[in-house]
Coordinates of C-alpha atoms in Angstrom, one line a residue:
Chain A
X1 CA -0.1 0.2 -0.2
X2 CA 0.5 3.3 -0.8
X3 CA 2.5 5.3 2.3
X4 CA 2.2 9.0 3.3
X5 CA 5.9 9.1 3.9
X6 CA 6.9 8.0 0.6
X7 CA 6.5 11.8 -0.6
X8 CA 8.7 12.7 2.9
X9 CA 12.5 13.3 1.8
X10 CA 15.8 14.1 4.1
X11 CA 16.8 17.1 4.4
X12 CA 21.0 18.0 2.8
X13 CA 20.5 15.1 -0.4
X14 CA 21.5 17.3 -3.5
X15 CA 18.7 18.0 -6.6
X16 CA 20.5 14.7 -8.2
X17 CA 19.3 12.5 -5.1
X18 CA 16.1 14.1 -4.7
X19 CA 15.3 13.8 -8.5
X20 CA 17.1 9.5 -7.9
X21 CA 14.3 9.2 -5.6
X22 CA 11.6 10.9 -7.2
X23 CA 11.7 8.6 -10.3
X24 CA 12.5 5.6 -8.6
X25 CA 9.1 6.5 -6.2
X26 CA 6.9 7.5 -9.1
X27 CA 7.4 3.9 -11.1
X28 CA 6.2 2.4 -7.5
X29 CA 3.5 4.4 -7.2
X30 CA 2.5 4.1 -10.7
X31 CA 2.6 0.1 -10.8
X32 CA -0.7 -1.8 -10.6
X33 CA -3.4 1.4 -11.1
X34 CA -3.0 2.8 -14.6
X35 CA -5.8 5.5 -14.3
X36 CA -4.1 9.2 -15.1
X37 CA -6.4 10.8 -12.0
X38 CA -5.1 8.6 -9.6
X39 CA -1.4 9.0 -11.1
X40 CA -1.4 12.7 -11.6
X41 CA -2.8 13.1 -8.3
X42 CA 0.3 10.9 -5.9
X43 CA 2.6 12.2 -8.9
X44 CA 2.0 16.2 -7.7
X45 CA 2.5 15.8 -4.6
X46 CA 5.1 13.1 -4.5
X47 CA 7.3 15.8 -6.7
X48 CA 6.5 18.8 -4.7
X49 CA 7.0 18.0 -1.8
X50 CA 10.4 16.5 -3.2
X51 CA 11.5 20.5 -4.4
X52 CA 9.7 22.0 -1.1
X53 CA 12.9 19.8 0.8
X54 CA 15.6 21.0 -1.7
X55 CA 17.4 24.2 -0.6
X56 CA 16.2 27.4 -2.8
X57 CA 15.3 27.9 -5.6
X58 CA 14.4 24.6 -6.1
X59 CA 12.8 25.4 -2.4
X60 CA 10.6 28.2 -4.3
X61 CA 8.3 26.6 -5.6
X62 CA 4.7 27.4 -5.4
X63 CA 2.4 25.2 -7.8
X64 CA 3.6 22.1 -9.0
X65 CA 1.1 20.0 -11.1
X66 CA -1.1 19.1 -14.5
X67 CA -3.0 20.2 -17.1
X68 CA -4.5 17.6 -19.7
X69 CA -5.5 18.4 -23.2
X70 CA -9.0 18.6 -23.2
X71 CA -11.0 15.7 -25.0
X72 CA -14.4 17.8 -25.5
X73 CA -11.9 20.5 -26.9
X74 CA -8.7 19.0 -27.9
X75 CA -7.4 23.0 -28.6
X76 CA -7.1 23.8 -25.0
X77 CA -5.8 22.5 -22.5
X78 CA -7.7 21.9 -19.0
X79 CA -6.8 22.1 -15.6
X80 CA -5.9 18.8 -13.9
X81 CA -4.3 17.3 -10.5
X82 CA -2.1 19.5 -8.3
X83 CA -0.1 21.0 -5.2
X84 CA -0.6 24.7 -4.5
X85 CA -3.1 27.8 -4.9
X86 CA -5.9 27.7 -7.1
X87 CA -4.9 28.0 -10.2
X88 CA -6.4 28.7 -14.4
X89 CA -9.2 26.1 -16.0
X90 CA -8.6 26.4 -19.5
X91 CA -5.4 27.2 -21.4
X92 CA -5.0 28.0 -25.2
X93 CA -3.0 25.6 -27.1
X94 CA -0.2 28.2 -28.7
X95 CA -0.9 30.2 -25.6
X96 CA 2.0 31.2 -22.7
X97 CA 4.4 28.8 -21.3
X98 CA 2.3 25.8 -20.5
X99 CA 0.0 26.2 -24.0
X100 CA 3.8 27.2 -25.9
X101 CA 4.8 23.7 -24.6
X102 CA 1.9 22.3 -25.5
X103 CA 1.7 22.7 -29.1
X104 CA 5.2 22.5 -29.7
X105 CA 5.1 18.7 -27.6
X106 CA 8.7 20.6 -26.1
X107 CA 9.8 21.6 -22.3
X108 CA 9.4 25.0 -21.7
X109 CA 12.1 26.1 -18.9
X110 CA 11.5 30.0 -18.4
X111 CA 13.4 31.9 -16.2
X112 CA 11.3 34.8 -15.7
X113 CA 7.6 34.9 -16.9
X114 CA 7.5 38.2 -17.2
X115 CA 9.2 38.7 -20.1
X116 CA 7.5 35.3 -22.1
X117 CA 5.1 36.4 -24.3
X118 CA 2.0 36.0 -23.2
X119 CA 2.4 34.8 -20.3
X120 CA -0.8 33.7 -18.1
X121 CA -0.3 34.9 -14.7
X122 CA -2.4 33.0 -12.4
X123 CA -0.7 33.3 -9.4
X124 CA 1.2 36.8 -9.6
X125 CA 3.5 35.0 -6.8
X126 CA 5.4 33.3 -9.7
X127 CA 8.4 34.1 -10.6
X128 CA 10.2 31.6 -13.5
X129 CA 8.2 28.4 -14.9
X130 CA 9.1 24.7 -16.0
X131 CA 6.8 23.1 -18.6
X132 CA 7.2 19.2 -19.7
X133 CA 5.0 17.6 -22.0
X134 CA 3.9 14.4 -21.3
X135 CA 3.7 12.6 -24.8
X136 CA 2.1 9.1 -26.1
X137 CA 2.5 8.0 -29.5
X138 CA 4.0 10.9 -30.4
X139 CA 1.1 12.9 -29.3
X140 CA 1.1 16.0 -26.5
X141 CA -1.8 14.1 -23.9
X142 CA -0.6 16.2 -20.9
X143 CA 1.8 18.5 -19.1
X144 CA 3.6 18.4 -16.2
X145 CA 3.7 23.0 -15.3
X146 CA 5.7 24.0 -12.0
X147 CA 6.1 27.5 -11.2
X148 CA 8.6 29.1 -9.0
X149 CA 8.2 31.8 -6.8
X150 CA 12.0 32.9 -7.3
X151 CA 13.5 33.8 -10.6
X152 CA 16.0 31.5 -12.7
X153 CA 14.5 28.1 -10.1
X154 CA 14.9 26.1 -13.0
X155 CA 17.3 24.5 -14.4
X156 CA 18.6 21.8 -17.3
X157 CA 18.6 19.2 -14.0
X158 CA 14.9 19.9 -13.4
X159 CA 14.2 19.5 -17.1
X160 CA 16.7 16.6 -17.9
X161 CA 14.3 14.6 -15.0
X162 CA 11.7 16.2 -15.5
X163 CA 11.6 14.7 -18.9
X164 CA 12.0 11.0 -17.7
X165 CA 9.3 11.8 -15.4
X166 CA 6.8 12.7 -18.2
X167 CA 7.9 8.8 -19.4
X168 CA 7.3 7.5 -16.6
X169 CA 3.8 8.4 -16.6
X170 CA 3.1 8.4 -20.4
X171 CA 3.9 5.0 -19.7
X172 CA 2.3 4.1 -16.4
X173 CA -0.8 5.6 -17.3
X174 CA -4.1 5.9 -19.7
X175 CA -5.2 9.0 -20.6
Chain B
X1 CA -10.0 34.3 -14.9
X2 CA -9.6 31.9 -11.6
X3 CA -6.7 33.1 -9.4
X4 CA -4.8 32.1 -7.1
X5 CA -6.2 35.3 -4.6
X6 CA -9.2 33.2 -4.3
X7 CA -7.7 30.5 -2.3
X8 CA -6.1 32.9 0.4
X9 CA -7.4 33.4 3.0
X10 CA -7.6 36.5 5.5
X11 CA -6.5 35.4 9.6
X12 CA -8.9 36.5 12.2
X13 CA -12.1 35.4 10.7
X14 CA -14.4 32.5 12.4
X15 CA -14.6 29.0 10.7
X16 CA -19.0 30.0 10.3
X17 CA -16.6 32.8 7.7
X18 CA -14.5 31.1 6.3
X19 CA -17.2 28.5 5.2
X20 CA -19.4 31.1 4.1
X21 CA -16.5 32.6 1.8
X22 CA -15.2 29.2 0.7
X23 CA -18.9 28.0 -0.7
X24 CA -19.2 31.3 -2.6
X25 CA -15.8 31.2 -4.0
X26 CA -16.9 28.1 -5.1
X27 CA -20.4 28.1 -6.7
X28 CA -17.4 31.3 -8.9
X29 CA -15.0 28.9 -9.5
X30 CA -17.2 26.4 -10.8
X31 CA -18.9 28.5 -12.8
X32 CA -18.2 27.7 -16.8
X33 CA -16.6 24.8 -16.2
X34 CA -18.6 20.8 -15.5
X35 CA -15.1 18.4 -16.0
X36 CA -14.9 17.1 -12.6
X37 CA -11.0 16.4 -12.6
X38 CA -10.4 20.7 -13.7
X39 CA -13.1 21.3 -10.1
X40 CA -12.4 18.9 -8.1
X41 CA -8.7 20.2 -8.7
X42 CA -9.3 23.6 -8.0
X43 CA -12.3 22.9 -4.7
X44 CA -9.0 20.5 -3.0
X45 CA -7.1 23.5 -3.2
X46 CA -9.1 26.2 -2.3
X47 CA -11.0 24.2 0.6
X48 CA -7.4 22.8 1.9
X49 CA -6.5 27.1 1.7
X50 CA -9.0 27.8 3.8
X51 CA -8.5 25.4 6.7
X52 CA -4.9 26.3 7.4
X53 CA -5.9 29.5 7.8
X54 CA -7.8 29.0 11.0
X55 CA -7.7 28.4 14.4
X56 CA -6.4 25.1 16.2
X57 CA -7.4 22.3 15.1
X58 CA -8.3 23.0 11.5
X59 CA -4.9 24.7 10.8
X60 CA -3.6 20.8 12.0
X61 CA -5.2 20.0 8.5
X62 CA -3.0 17.4 7.0
X63 CA -5.0 16.0 3.6
X64 CA -7.5 17.2 1.8
X65 CA -8.7 16.2 -1.3
X66 CA -11.6 13.6 -3.2
X67 CA -12.4 10.1 -3.4
X68 CA -14.1 8.9 -6.7
X69 CA -16.3 6.5 -7.6
X70 CA -14.5 3.5 -10.1
X71 CA -16.6 3.0 -12.8
X72 CA -14.7 0.3 -14.4
X73 CA -14.5 -1.1 -10.8
X74 CA -18.0 0.6 -8.9
X75 CA -17.3 -1.9 -5.8
X76 CA -13.7 0.1 -4.7
X77 CA -12.9 3.9 -4.7
X78 CA -10.1 6.1 -6.4
X79 CA -7.6 8.7 -5.4
X80 CA -9.2 11.6 -6.9
X81 CA -7.4 14.9 -6.9
X82 CA -5.9 16.4 -3.6
X83 CA -3.9 18.4 -0.9
X84 CA -1.4 16.9 0.8
X85 CA 1.4 14.1 1.4
X86 CA 1.1 10.9 -1.2
X87 CA -2.3 8.0 -1.1
X88 CA -4.2 5.0 -1.0
X89 CA -4.8 5.0 -5.0
X90 CA -7.7 2.1 -4.0
X91 CA -10.6 2.3 -1.3
X92 CA -12.6 -0.5 -1.5
X93 CA -16.6 0.6 -0.5
X94 CA -17.1 -0.2 3.5
X95 CA -13.5 -0.1 4.2
X96 CA -12.4 2.5 7.0
X97 CA -13.7 5.9 6.8
X98 CA -13.8 6.6 3.1
X99 CA -14.8 3.7 2.5
X100 CA -17.9 4.1 5.3
X101 CA -19.0 7.4 3.9
X102 CA -19.6 6.5 0.9
X103 CA -21.5 2.5 0.9
X104 CA -23.7 4.6 3.7
X105 CA -24.1 7.6 1.8
X106 CA -23.6 9.7 4.8
X107 CA -21.1 12.3 6.1
X108 CA -18.5 10.6 8.8
X109 CA -16.7 12.2 11.6
X110 CA -14.4 10.9 13.4
X111 CA -13.0 12.0 16.3
X112 CA -9.8 9.7 16.8
X113 CA -9.3 7.4 13.9
X114 CA -8.2 4.5 15.8
X115 CA -11.4 3.5 17.2
X116 CA -13.0 3.2 13.8
X117 CA -13.3 0.1 13.1
X118 CA -11.3 -1.6 9.7
X119 CA -9.9 2.3 9.3
X120 CA -6.8 2.3 7.1
X121 CA -4.6 3.9 8.2
X122 CA -2.5 6.6 4.6
X123 CA -0.7 8.4 6.9
X124 CA 0.3 7.6 10.9
X125 CA -0.2 11.2 11.3
X126 CA -3.6 12.2 10.8
X127 CA -5.8 11.4 13.7
X128 CA -9.3 12.4 13.4
X129 CA -11.4 12.7 9.8
X130 CA -14.7 13.9 8.2
X131 CA -15.7 12.2 5.1
X132 CA -18.6 13.7 3.6
X133 CA -20.3 13.2 0.3
X134 CA -20.9 13.7 -2.8
X135 CA -24.1 12.5 -5.1
X136 CA -25.5 13.1 -8.0
X137 CA -29.2 11.5 -8.3
X138 CA -29.2 10.1 -4.8
X139 CA -25.9 7.7 -6.0
X140 CA -22.7 8.3 -4.5
X141 CA -20.1 9.8 -7.5
X142 CA -17.2 10.5 -5.2
X143 CA -16.2 12.1 -1.8
X144 CA -14.3 14.4 -0.2
X145 CA -11.8 13.2 2.8
X146 CA -10.2 15.4 5.2
X147 CA -7.6 14.1 6.8
X148 CA -6.4 16.3 10.9
X149 CA -3.3 15.8 12.6
X150 CA -4.7 16.6 15.7
X151 CA -8.0 14.7 17.7
X152 CA -11.6 15.6 17.3
X153 CA -10.7 18.2 13.8
X154 CA -14.1 18.0 13.0
X155 CA -17.1 19.5 13.9
X156 CA -21.0 20.3 13.3
X157 CA -19.9 23.4 11.3
X158 CA -17.5 21.9 8.9
X159 CA -20.3 19.3 8.9
X160 CA -22.7 21.1 7.7
X161 CA -20.4 23.6 5.2
X162 CA -19.0 20.4 3.9
X163 CA -22.1 18.7 3.2
X164 CA -23.6 22.3 1.1
X165 CA -19.1 22.2 -0.5
X166 CA -20.7 18.9 -1.7
X167 CA -23.8 19.8 -2.7
X168 CA -22.2 23.1 -5.2
X169 CA -19.9 20.5 -6.6
X170 CA -22.3 17.4 -7.4
X171 CA -24.6 20.7 -9.1
X172 CA -21.8 21.8 -11.6
X173 CA -19.8 18.9 -11.6
X174 CA -20.4 16.2 -14.7
X175 CA -18.8 12.7 -13.0

């Protein structure tokens, strides 16, 4: 049975070490359950608490979750499970950081969201953002979206491991 | 557009006042969007941050979210959107506090979870719990589940308003 302790992380680990633990935990967490809502709900919690356990800037993460491609209207993303404050319900494909990542199928690492054309400000506290697409059979089905209250909250280490996290979710879930 | 500030609550309000605000916000939050995943995701955030803004014992809330009746296997609940640490993925109908509320279609207010027969301990920090069923056309489609790290974290004020919250979700969402 899954326990809350699997999203409790020791202090003093490096970002590489924490992400390695997150990816191992994610594989275990998704075993035996392919329901995407269940899997994204636990995945957002795992990832959020992992990032909070790290030093700055990662500890400044203030939103961590998912948007999924709306099956009723595939030209927009719709809010999925997340950790953090209330968020925008729909995002048009191609709009803002999330919409761009979803449309292009490519990770967006944004050091300063104010400088991103068409940025959607759900929360004025968010200063930087990373958005990683989740692909199944070459098509974007969802995105991982993480906001940080500090500028330049994310780097290539985050990108590498979050892209691995996205692959684990894609392989382990039916969307 | 929905903003993060709608889940930010002033300090010093009574529980009645905060719940009144939560129910007003919930109606606004669900307007124009009937997707249940989107609605439960924002609803869990709204409710969690409202409870954390209150004095003890409400501020001891450590998990706030939803389980839904599994459409593939209706004899079990499956984890839905939540705020807090990683949680159990499936709960058999009739098992533990959540399963009992779902089976009986009745709110369960549990002062001490250790004394509840068949209690499922996802998180050993949780001491008390309230579970409120969400009904559509007389059938349970989901439950609101809130855990508190203090004993007797919930009372009849929570029950009354959470049952109102459940009705707003039921009316505003397609499950």
